[in-house]
CSV table of C-alpha atoms in Angstrom, one decimal:
chain,number,residue,atom,x,y,z
A,1429,MET,CA,18.2,7.1,-26.8
A,1430,GLN,CA,16.4,5.9,-23.7
A,1431,LEU,CA,12.8,4.7,-23.8
A,1432,ARG,CA,10.5,4.3,-20.8
A,1433,LEU,CA,7.2,2.6,-21.0
A,1434,TRP,CA,4.7,2.0,-18.2
A,1435,THR,CA,1.1,0.8,-18.1
A,1436,THR,CA,-1.3,1.3,-15.2
A,1437,LEU,CA,-4.5,-0.6,-14.6
A,1438,ALA,CA,-7.1,0.4,-12.1
A,1439,ALA,CA,-8.9,-2.2,-10.0
A,1440,LEU,CA,-12.4,-1.3,-9.2
A,1441,THR,CA,-14.6,-2.2,-6.2
A,1442,LEU,CA,-18.3,-1.9,-5.5
A,1443,PHE,CA,-17.8,1.3,-3.6
A,1444,GLY,CA,-15.5,2.7,-6.2
A,1445,LEU,CA,-12.7,5.2,-6.3
A,1446,THR,CA,-12.1,8.4,-4.4
A,1447,GLY,CA,-10.3,11.3,-5.9
A,1448,THR,CA,-11.3,11.2,-9.6
A,1449,ALA,CA,-13.8,13.1,-11.7
A,1450,ARG,CA,-17.2,13.0,-10.1
A,1451,GLY,CA,-20.4,12.5,-12.2
A,1452,ASP,CA,-21.4,16.2,-12.0
A,1453,GLY,CA,-18.2,17.2,-13.7
A,1454,SER,CA,-16.3,18.5,-10.7
A,1455,GLU,CA,-13.1,16.9,-9.3
A,1456,GLU,CA,-11.7,15.7,-6.1
A,1457,GLN,CA,-8.0,15.5,-5.3
A,1458,ALA,CA,-6.7,12.0,-5.6
A,1459,PRO,CA,-4.3,10.6,-3.1
A,1460,THR,CA,-0.8,11.3,-4.4
A,1461,PRO,CA,1.3,8.3,-5.5
A,1462,ALA,CA,4.0,6.9,-3.3
A,1463,PRO,CA,7.2,9.0,-3.7
A,1464,PRO,CA,10.5,7.5,-4.8
A,1465,PRO,CA,13.3,7.2,-2.3
A,1466,LEU,CA,14.5,10.7,-1.4
A,1467,VAL,CA,17.7,11.7,-3.1
A,1468,PRO,CA,18.8,15.4,-3.1
A,1469,PRO,CA,19.3,16.9,-6.6
A,1470,ASP,CA,23.0,17.4,-6.1
A,1471,ALA,CA,23.5,13.8,-5.1
A,1472,ALA,CA,21.5,12.6,-8.2
A,1473,LYS,CA,23.7,14.7,-10.5
A,1474,ALA,CA,26.9,13.4,-8.8
A,1475,THR,CA,25.9,9.7,-9.5
A,1476,LYS,CA,24.8,10.3,-13.1
A,1477,PRO,CA,27.4,9.1,-15.6
A,1478,PRO,CA,28.7,11.6,-18.0
A,1479,VAL,CA,27.4,11.6,-21.5
A,1480,SER,CA,30.0,10.4,-23.9
A,1481,ALA,CA,30.4,11.6,-27.5
A,1482,SER,CA,29.0,8.3,-28.7
A,1483,THR,CA,25.9,8.5,-26.5
A,1484,SER,CA,22.8,10.5,-27.5
A,1485,PRO,CA,22.0,13.3,-25.0
A,1486,LEU,CA,18.3,12.8,-25.8
A,1487,THR,CA,16.0,10.9,-23.4
A,1488,ALA,CA,12.5,9.9,-24.4
A,1489,HIS,CA,9.7,8.7,-22.2
A,1490,LEU,CA,6.5,7.1,-23.4
A,1491,GLY,CA,3.6,6.1,-21.1
A,1492,SER,CA,0.2,4.6,-21.2
A,1493,GLU,CA,-2.3,4.5,-18.4
A,1494,VAL,CA,-5.8,3.1,-17.8
A,1495,GLY,CA,-7.7,4.4,-14.8
A,1496,GLY,CA,-11.2,3.7,-13.5
A,1497,TYR,CA,-13.7,5.2,-11.1
A,1498,ALA,CA,-16.9,3.7,-9.6
A,1499,ASP,CA,-18.8,4.6,-6.5
A,1500,SER,CA,-21.9,3.7,-4.5
A,1501,ASP,CA,-23.7,6.6,-6.1
A,1502,HIS,CA,-23.7,4.7,-9.4
A,1503,VAL,CA,-21.1,6.8,-11.1
A,1504,PHE,CA,-18.6,5.0,-13.3
A,1505,VAL,CA,-15.6,6.5,-15.2
A,1506,LEU,CA,-13.1,4.7,-17.4
A,1507,THR,CA,-10.0,6.8,-18.4
A,1508,PRO,CA,-7.3,5.5,-20.8
A,1509,GLY,CA,-4.5,7.9,-21.5
A,1510,ILE,CA,-1.0,8.2,-23.1
A,1511,ALA,CA,1.9,10.5,-22.2
A,1512,GLY,CA,5.2,11.2,-23.9
A,1513,SER,CA,8.2,13.4,-23.5
A,1514,VAL,CA,11.6,14.1,-24.9
A,1515,GLU,CA,14.4,16.0,-23.1
A,1516,ASN,CA,18.1,16.9,-23.4
A,1517,PRO,CA,19.5,16.9,-19.8
A,1518,THR,CA,22.8,18.5,-20.9
A,1519,ALA,CA,21.1,21.3,-22.8
A,1520,GLY,CA,18.4,21.7,-20.1
A,1521,TRP,CA,15.2,21.5,-22.2
A,1522,ASN,CA,12.1,19.3,-22.1
A,1523,LEU,CA,9.0,18.8,-24.2
A,1524,ALA,CA,6.0,16.8,-23.0
A,1525,ALA,CA,2.5,15.9,-24.2
A,1526,THR,CA,-0.5,14.0,-22.7
A,1527,TYR,CA,-3.8,12.8,-24.1
A,1528,LEU,CA,-6.7,11.0,-22.3
A,1529,VAL,CA,-10.3,10.0,-22.7
A,1530,ASP,CA,-12.9,10.0,-19.9
A,1531,MET,CA,-15.9,7.7,-20.6
A,1532,VAL,CA,-18.6,8.6,-18.0
A,1533,SER,CA,-21.8,6.8,-17.0
A,1534,ALA,CA,-23.8,8.2,-14.2
A,1535,ALA,CA,-27.1,7.9,-12.3
A,1536,SER,CA,-26.3,9.6,-9.0
A,1537,VAL,CA,-28.8,10.4,-6.3
A,1538,ASP,CA,-28.8,14.1,-7.4
A,1539,ILE,CA,-29.8,13.1,-10.9
A,1540,VAL,CA,-32.4,10.5,-9.7
A,1541,SER,CA,-33.9,13.0,-7.3
A,1542,THR,CA,-34.6,15.5,-10.1
A,1543,ALA,CA,-36.1,12.9,-12.4
A,1544,SER,CA,-33.3,13.2,-14.9
A,1545,HIS,CA,-32.1,10.3,-17.0
A,1546,GLN,CA,-28.9,8.5,-16.6
A,1547,TYR,CA,-26.3,10.1,-18.8
A,1548,GLN,CA,-23.3,8.8,-20.7
A,1549,GLU,CA,-20.7,11.1,-22.3
A,1550,VAL,CA,-17.0,11.1,-23.4
A,1551,ARG,CA,-14.4,13.8,-22.5
A,1552,GLN,CA,-11.2,14.2,-24.3
A,1553,ALA,CA,-8.3,16.2,-22.9
A,1554,GLY,CA,-4.7,17.0,-24.0
A,1555,THR,CA,-1.8,19.0,-22.7
A,1556,LEU,CA,1.5,20.3,-24.2
A,1557,SER,CA,4.4,21.7,-22.2
A,1558,GLY,CA,8.0,22.8,-22.6
A,1559,THR,CA,10.8,23.7,-20.1
A,1560,TYR,CA,14.1,25.3,-20.6
A,1561,LYS,CA,16.6,25.5,-17.8
A,1562,PRO,CA,20.2,25.5,-18.9
A,1563,HIS,CA,21.7,26.7,-15.6
A,1564,ASP,CA,20.3,28.1,-12.4
A,1565,PHE,CA,17.4,30.0,-14.0
A,1566,GLY,CA,14.6,28.2,-15.9
A,1567,ALA,CA,11.2,28.9,-17.5
A,1568,SER,CA,8.4,26.8,-18.8
A,1569,LEU,CA,5.2,27.1,-20.8
A,1570,ASN,CA,2.1,24.9,-20.8
A,1571,THR,CA,-1.3,24.7,-22.5
A,1572,GLY,CA,-4.2,22.3,-22.4
A,1573,VAL,CA,-7.7,21.7,-23.7
A,1574,SER,CA,-10.5,19.5,-22.5
A,1575,TYR,CA,-13.7,18.9,-24.5
A,1576,GLU,CA,-17.0,17.0,-23.9
A,1577,PRO,CA,-20.4,17.5,-25.5
A,1578,ASP,CA,-21.5,20.1,-22.9
A,1579,TYR,CA,-18.1,21.5,-21.6
A,1580,LEU,CA,-15.0,23.2,-23.1
A,1581,SER,CA,-12.0,24.0,-21.0
A,1582,LEU,CA,-8.9,25.9,-22.2
A,1583,ARG,CA,-5.7,26.4,-20.2
A,1584,VAL,CA,-2.4,28.3,-20.8
A,1585,GLY,CA,0.3,29.2,-18.4
A,1586,GLY,CA,4.0,29.4,-17.5
A,1587,SER,CA,6.5,29.5,-14.7
A,1588,VAL,CA,10.0,30.7,-13.8
A,1589,GLU,CA,12.4,29.3,-11.2
A,1590,GLN,CA,15.8,30.3,-9.8
A,1591,ASP,CA,18.2,28.1,-7.9
A,1592,PHE,CA,20.3,29.5,-5.0
A,1593,ALA,CA,23.0,28.2,-2.6
A,1594,GLU,CA,24.6,25.8,-5.1
A,1595,LYS,CA,21.2,24.4,-6.1
A,1596,ASN,CA,20.2,23.7,-2.5
A,1597,ALA,CA,17.4,26.2,-2.6
A,1598,THR,CA,14.8,27.0,-5.4
A,1599,LEU,CA,12.3,29.9,-5.7
A,1600,PHE,CA,9.6,29.6,-8.3
A,1601,PHE,CA,6.6,31.5,-9.5
A,1602,ALA,CA,3.8,30.2,-11.8
A,1603,PHE,CA,0.8,31.7,-13.5
A,1604,ASN,CA,-2.1,29.9,-15.3
A,1605,TYR,CA,-5.2,31.3,-17.1
A,1606,GLY,CA,-8.3,29.2,-17.7
A,1607,HIS,CA,-11.4,29.7,-19.8
A,1608,ASP,CA,-14.3,27.3,-19.2
A,1609,ILE,CA,-17.7,27.1,-21.0
A,1610,ALA,CA,-20.4,24.9,-19.5
A,1611,GLY,CA,-23.5,24.2,-21.6
A,1612,ARG,CA,-26.1,21.6,-22.3
A,1613,THR,CA,-25.7,18.5,-24.4
A,1614,GLY,CA,-27.4,19.1,-27.8
A,1615,THR,CA,-27.6,22.9,-27.3
A,1616,PRO,CA,-25.0,25.2,-28.9
A,1617,PHE,CA,-22.9,27.4,-26.7
A,1618,SER,CA,-24.4,30.4,-28.5
A,1619,VAL,CA,-27.8,29.5,-27.1
A,1620,PHE,CA,-26.8,28.5,-23.5
A,1621,ALA,CA,-23.5,28.8,-21.8
A,1622,ASN,CA,-22.0,29.5,-18.4
A,1623,VAL,CA,-18.6,31.1,-18.8
A,1624,LEU,CA,-15.9,31.0,-16.1
A,1625,ASP,CA,-12.5,32.7,-16.3
A,1626,SER,CA,-9.8,31.9,-13.8
A,1627,GLU,CA,-6.3,33.3,-13.0
A,1628,ALA,CA,-4.1,31.2,-10.8
A,1629,PHE,CA,-0.9,32.4,-9.1
A,1630,LYS,CA,1.6,30.1,-7.3
A,1631,LEU,CA,4.7,31.1,-5.3
A,1632,GLY,CA,6.9,28.5,-3.8
A,1633,PHE,CA,10.2,27.8,-2.1
A,1634,THR,CA,12.1,24.5,-1.8
A,1635,ARG,CA,15.1,23.9,0.4
A,1636,ILE,CA,17.4,21.0,0.9
A,1637,LEU,CA,18.0,21.0,4.6
A,1638,ASP,CA,20.6,18.3,4.6
A,1639,ARG,CA,21.6,15.2,2.5
A,1640,ALA,CA,18.4,13.4,3.5
A,1641,THR,CA,15.8,16.1,4.1
A,1642,ILE,CA,13.9,18.4,1.8
A,1643,ALA,CA,11.2,21.0,2.8
A,1644,SER,CA,8.9,23.1,0.6
A,1645,LEU,CA,6.4,25.9,1.2
A,1646,VAL,CA,3.9,26.9,-1.5
A,1647,GLY,CA,1.2,29.6,-1.6
A,1648,ASP,CA,-1.7,29.6,-4.1
A,1649,PHE,CA,-4.1,32.4,-5.0
A,1650,ILE,CA,-6.9,31.8,-7.6
A,1651,LEU,CA,-9.3,34.4,-8.8
A,1652,GLU,CA,-12.4,33.1,-10.5
A,1653,ASN,CA,-15.0,35.2,-12.3
A,1654,GLY,CA,-18.1,33.8,-14.0
A,1655,ASP,CA,-20.9,31.3,-13.4
A,1656,GLN,CA,-19.9,28.0,-11.9
A,1657,SER,CA,-23.4,26.7,-11.5
A,1658,LYS,CA,-24.1,23.2,-12.8
A,1659,PRO,CA,-26.6,23.4,-15.7
A,1660,TYR,CA,-28.2,20.0,-14.7
A,1661,ARG,CA,-28.5,20.5,-11.0
A,1662,TYR,CA,-32.0,21.3,-9.8
A,1663,ILE,CA,-32.5,22.4,-6.2
A,1664,PRO,CA,-35.4,21.1,-4.1
A,1665,LEU,CA,-37.3,23.9,-2.3
A,1666,PHE,CA,-39.5,23.7,0.8
A,1667,ASN,CA,-42.1,25.9,2.5
A,1668,PRO,CA,-40.9,27.8,5.5
A,1669,GLY,CA,-41.0,25.8,8.7
A,1670,THR,CA,-40.6,22.4,6.9
A,1671,VAL,CA,-38.3,20.1,8.8
A,1672,VAL,CA,-36.0,18.1,6.5
A,1673,PRO,CA,-33.8,15.7,8.5
A,1674,ASN,CA,-30.1,15.1,7.8
A,1675,GLY,CA,-29.7,12.3,5.3
A,1676,ALA,CA,-33.4,12.5,4.2
A,1677,SER,CA,-34.2,9.9,1.4
A,1678,VAL,CA,-35.2,10.8,-2.1
A,1679,ASP,CA,-38.8,9.7,-1.4
A,1680,LEU,CA,-39.0,11.8,1.8
A,1681,VAL,CA,-37.6,14.9,0.0
A,1682,THR,CA,-40.1,14.4,-2.8
A,1683,SER,CA,-43.0,14.3,-0.4
A,1684,LEU,CA,-41.9,17.4,1.5
A,1685,ARG,CA,-40.7,19.8,-1.3
A,1686,VAL,CA,-42.8,22.2,-3.3
A,1687,SER,CA,-43.3,21.8,-7.1
A,1688,GLU,CA,-40.7,24.5,-8.0
A,1689,ARG,CA,-37.3,23.2,-8.8
A,1690,PRO,CA,-34.9,26.0,-9.8
A,1691,LEU,CA,-31.4,25.4,-11.1
A,1692,GLU,CA,-28.4,25.8,-8.9
A,1693,GLN,CA,-27.1,29.4,-8.6
A,1694,LEU,CA,-23.6,30.1,-7.2
A,1695,PRO,CA,-21.9,33.4,-6.7
A,1696,LEU,CA,-20.4,34.9,-9.8
A,1697,SER,CA,-16.9,35.3,-8.3
A,1698,ARG,CA,-14.6,33.5,-5.9
A,1699,GLN,CA,-11.2,34.1,-4.5
A,1700,ARG,CA,-9.3,31.0,-3.3
A,1701,TYR,CA,-6.2,31.0,-1.0
A,1702,ALA,CA,-4.1,28.0,0.0
A,1703,ALA,CA,-0.8,27.4,1.8
A,1704,SER,CA,1.0,24.0,1.5
A,1705,PHE,CA,4.0,22.6,3.4
A,1706,ARG,CA,5.9,19.4,2.7
A,1707,LEU,CA,8.7,17.7,4.6
A,1708,ALA,CA,10.4,14.6,3.3
A,1709,HIS,CA,13.2,12.7,5.1
A,1710,ARG,CA,15.2,9.6,4.1
A,1711,PHE,CA,16.3,7.5,7.1
A,1712,HIS,CA,19.4,5.5,7.3
A,1713,ALA,CA,17.3,2.3,7.7
A,1714,LYS,CA,16.3,2.7,4.1
A,1715,SER,CA,12.9,4.2,4.7
A,1716,THR,CA,11.3,7.5,3.7
A,1717,LEU,CA,8.8,9.6,5.6
A,1718,ARG,CA,6.8,12.3,3.8
A,1719,LEU,CA,4.4,14.8,5.6
A,1720,ASP,CA,2.1,17.2,3.8
A,1721,GLU,CA,-0.2,19.9,5.3
A,1722,ARG,CA,-2.5,22.2,3.3
A,1723,LEU,CA,-4.6,25.0,4.7
A,1724,TYR,CA,-7.4,26.5,2.5
A,1725,THR,CA,-9.9,29.3,2.7
A,1726,ASP,CA,-11.9,31.3,0.1
A,1727,SER,CA,-14.3,34.2,-0.3
A,1728,TRP,CA,-17.3,31.8,0.1
A,1729,GLU,CA,-16.2,31.3,3.7
A,1730,LEU,CA,-15.2,27.7,3.1
A,1731,HIS,CA,-12.2,26.7,5.4
A,1732,ALA,CA,-10.4,23.4,5.1
A,1733,SER,CA,-7.4,21.5,6.4
A,1734,SER,CA,-5.8,18.4,4.7
A,1735,THR,CA,-3.1,16.4,6.4
A,1736,ASP,CA,-1.3,13.6,4.6
A,1737,ALA,CA,1.5,11.2,5.7
A,1738,ARG,CA,3.3,8.4,3.9
A,1739,TYR,CA,6.0,6.1,5.2
A,1740,LEU,CA,7.8,3.8,2.8
A,1741,ILE,CA,10.1,0.9,3.9
A,1742,ASP,CA,12.6,-0.9,1.7
A,1743,VAL,CA,12.2,-4.7,2.4
A,1744,GLY,CA,15.3,-6.1,0.7
A,1745,PRO,CA,16.5,-5.0,-2.7
A,1746,ARG,CA,13.2,-5.8,-4.5
A,1747,PHE,CA,10.3,-4.8,-2.3
A,1748,GLU,CA,9.1,-1.4,-1.0
A,1749,ILE,CA,6.0,-1.2,1.1
A,1750,GLY,CA,4.4,1.4,3.3
A,1751,PRO,CA,1.2,2.8,4.9
A,1752,HIS,CA,-0.6,6.0,3.9
A,1753,VAL,CA,-3.0,8.1,6.0
A,1754,ARG,CA,-4.9,11.3,5.2
A,1755,PHE,CA,-7.3,13.5,7.2
A,1756,HIS,CA,-9.5,16.2,5.6
A,1757,ALA,CA,-12.0,18.5,7.3
A,1758,GLN,CA,-13.9,21.5,6.1
A,1759,SER,CA,-16.6,24.0,7.0
A,1760,ALA,CA,-19.6,25.0,4.8
A,1761,VAL,CA,-19.8,27.9,2.4
A,1762,ASP,CA,-21.7,30.9,3.9
A,1763,PHE,CA,-24.8,30.4,1.7
A,1764,TRP,CA,-25.1,26.6,2.5
A,1765,GLN,CA,-28.5,25.3,3.6
A,1766,ARG,CA,-29.5,21.7,4.0
A,1767,ALA,CA,-33.1,22.6,2.9
A,1768,TYR,CA,-33.7,25.9,1.0
A,1769,THR,CA,-37.0,27.5,1.6
A,1770,LEU,CA,-39.2,29.9,-0.4
A,1771,GLY,CA,-39.0,33.5,0.5
A,1772,PRO,CA,-41.8,36.1,0.6
A,1773,GLY,CA,-44.0,36.0,-2.5
A,1774,ASN,CA,-42.6,32.5,-3.3
A,1775,GLN,CA,-39.2,34.0,-4.2
A,1776,TYR,CA,-36.3,31.6,-4.8
A,1777,PRO,CA,-33.2,32.0,-2.6
A,1778,ALA,CA,-30.7,34.1,-4.5
A,1779,LEU,CA,-27.9,31.6,-3.9
A,1780,ARG,CA,-28.5,27.9,-3.7
A,1781,THR,CA,-26.6,24.7,-4.2
A,1782,GLY,CA,-27.0,20.9,-4.0
A,1783,ASP,CA,-23.3,20.1,-4.1
A,1784,ARG,CA,-22.5,18.3,-0.8
A,1785,GLU,CA,-18.8,19.0,-1.3
A,1786,LEU,CA,-19.6,22.6,-0.4
A,1787,GLY,CA,-21.1,21.6,2.9
A,1788,PRO,CA,-19.4,20.6,6.2
A,1789,LEU,CA,-17.7,17.3,6.0
A,1790,MET,CA,-14.8,15.2,7.3
A,1791,GLY,CA,-12.9,12.4,5.5
A,1792,VAL,CA,-10.4,9.9,6.8
A,1793,THR,CA,-8.2,7.8,4.4
A,1794,GLY,CA,-6.1,4.8,5.2
A,1795,GLY,CA,-4.1,2.9,2.6
A,1796,MET,CA,-1.0,0.8,1.7
A,1797,SER,CA,1.3,0.7,-1.3
A,1798,LEU,CA,3.6,-2.0,-2.6
A,1799,ARG,CA,6.4,-2.0,-5.2
A,1800,TRP,CA,8.1,-5.1,-6.5
A,1801,LYS,CA,11.1,-5.2,-8.8
A,1802,VAL,CA,10.5,-8.3,-10.9
A,1803,GLY,CA,12.7,-10.1,-13.4
A,1804,PRO,CA,16.4,-11.2,-13.2
A,1805,SER,CA,18.8,-8.6,-11.9
A,1806,GLY,CA,21.4,-7.1,-14.1
A,1807,ARG,CA,19.2,-7.0,-17.2
A,1808,PRO,CA,19.0,-3.8,-19.2
A,1809,THR,CA,15.2,-3.8,-18.8
A,1810,ALA,CA,13.9,-3.1,-15.3
A,1811,TRP,CA,10.3,-4.1,-14.5
A,1812,VAL,CA,8.4,-2.8,-11.4
A,1813,LEU,CA,5.0,-4.1,-10.4
A,1814,GLY,CA,3.0,-1.8,-8.1
A,1815,PHE,CA,-0.2,-2.0,-6.2
A,1816,ASP,CA,-2.0,0.8,-4.2
A,1817,VAL,CA,-5.1,0.6,-2.1
A,1818,ASN,CA,-6.8,3.5,-0.2
A,1819,VAL,CA,-10.1,3.4,1.7
A,1820,THR,CA,-11.9,6.6,2.6
A,1821,GLU,CA,-14.8,7.2,4.8
A,1822,THR,CA,-16.5,10.6,4.4
A,1823,HIS,CA,-19.1,12.0,6.8
A,1824,TYR,CA,-21.4,14.8,5.7
A,1825,PHE,CA,-22.7,16.7,8.7
A,1826,ASP,CA,-25.5,18.6,7.1
A,1827,ASP,CA,-26.9,17.2,3.9
A,1828,ILE,CA,-29.9,15.5,2.4
A,1829,TYR,CA,-29.7,12.1,0.6
A,1830,ILE,CA,-26.3,11.0,1.9
A,1831,ILE,CA,-24.7,11.1,5.4
A,1832,ASP,CA,-21.7,8.7,5.0
A,1833,ARG,CA,-19.8,7.5,1.9
A,1834,ILE,CA,-17.2,4.8,1.8
A,1835,SER,CA,-15.0,4.7,-1.2
A,1836,THR,CA,-11.8,3.0,-2.3
A,1837,VAL,CA,-8.9,3.8,-4.7
A,1838,ASN,CA,-7.1,0.7,-6.0
A,1839,GLY,CA,-4.3,0.8,-8.6
A,1840,LEU,CA,-2.3,-1.8,-10.3
A,1841,SER,CA,0.7,-0.7,-12.3
A,1842,LEU,CA,3.5,-2.3,-14.4
A,1843,GLU,CA,6.5,-0.2,-15.3
A,1844,ALA,CA,9.4,-0.9,-17.6
A,1845,GLU,CA,12.5,1.1,-18.3
A,1846,LEU,CA,14.5,0.2,-21.4
């Protein structure tokens, strides 16, 4: 029986972390962790020692992680979590489970501007998954649940995959169904609830180009039906002809807006499309380059491109270090307005949002990762100390309250394999 244990601690800064849950409940994609040295699957199998009759074929993994989020908009999140799995490599099956808790404290500018109070709440989430792939064909099932006082999310899905060309090529298909209910704290869902149903389809192809190069292409299609509007987000309205400058302060917006403050209202359906490409290459000089490109569009006319690059260098037998850069740019949704105005007869705009992540923006990330194998060599227990830091500058081209945001992601990890 093999046991693996790792603990991750997040180091926070004044400007906080980018790429974790935001205070309004939505999420941003975190920078992906540094990948391990590239080893083709067939090479890994060739170097794996055979399982003898006296050795258990079961492998168990147990993990614990503590993460943190903080930003200049006064949103703080602490997330402890645990994960575990058991697998039988010879039989081709795997079972895994995770559990985490989000403790959120927020007083963002969107909340302050609508005279709401700072809120604190706890979210609990768990997942369970299983995979069976005895030979070239495999299948998996997964389910998950997330609960907080005003939000319930249920997920269930599965995938199938088929290897070709002596396991040098893999084709896979995945489907996931989600059911989300957004409400108000202290109010039963039977009294107030925004329901969102989603169906996600993923089709991908991975190919080992040579002994040191892997490429993959993935397409995503997500169909969403229901109300995604935030129950706590009130939208400032203005009289026609009112000039509201980009980055207007809370005080200026308050002095210019009318008394009406309707809730956010988003379209009741959305179709999302994305295509992702990844290329990873292991150089002879003991370094790895990984390139990622993701193109995105949806029925709300939001178009985006995300480019990510990592380069990892082995510095001796114990150290691995490398830079990370990422560039993201997107347009605005078709109903985006910096300042929404009243229509004839003081009518509210049919569609309205205050989510700056739906507006035009550009973000640039730069970072560095370090891995250090500590402890005497040759011991059965291997310890790895890791540190990651990423700094992101995001510019909002057409938004009130905030024009630029600087954020950081810092992670400190300690991993042990027994």
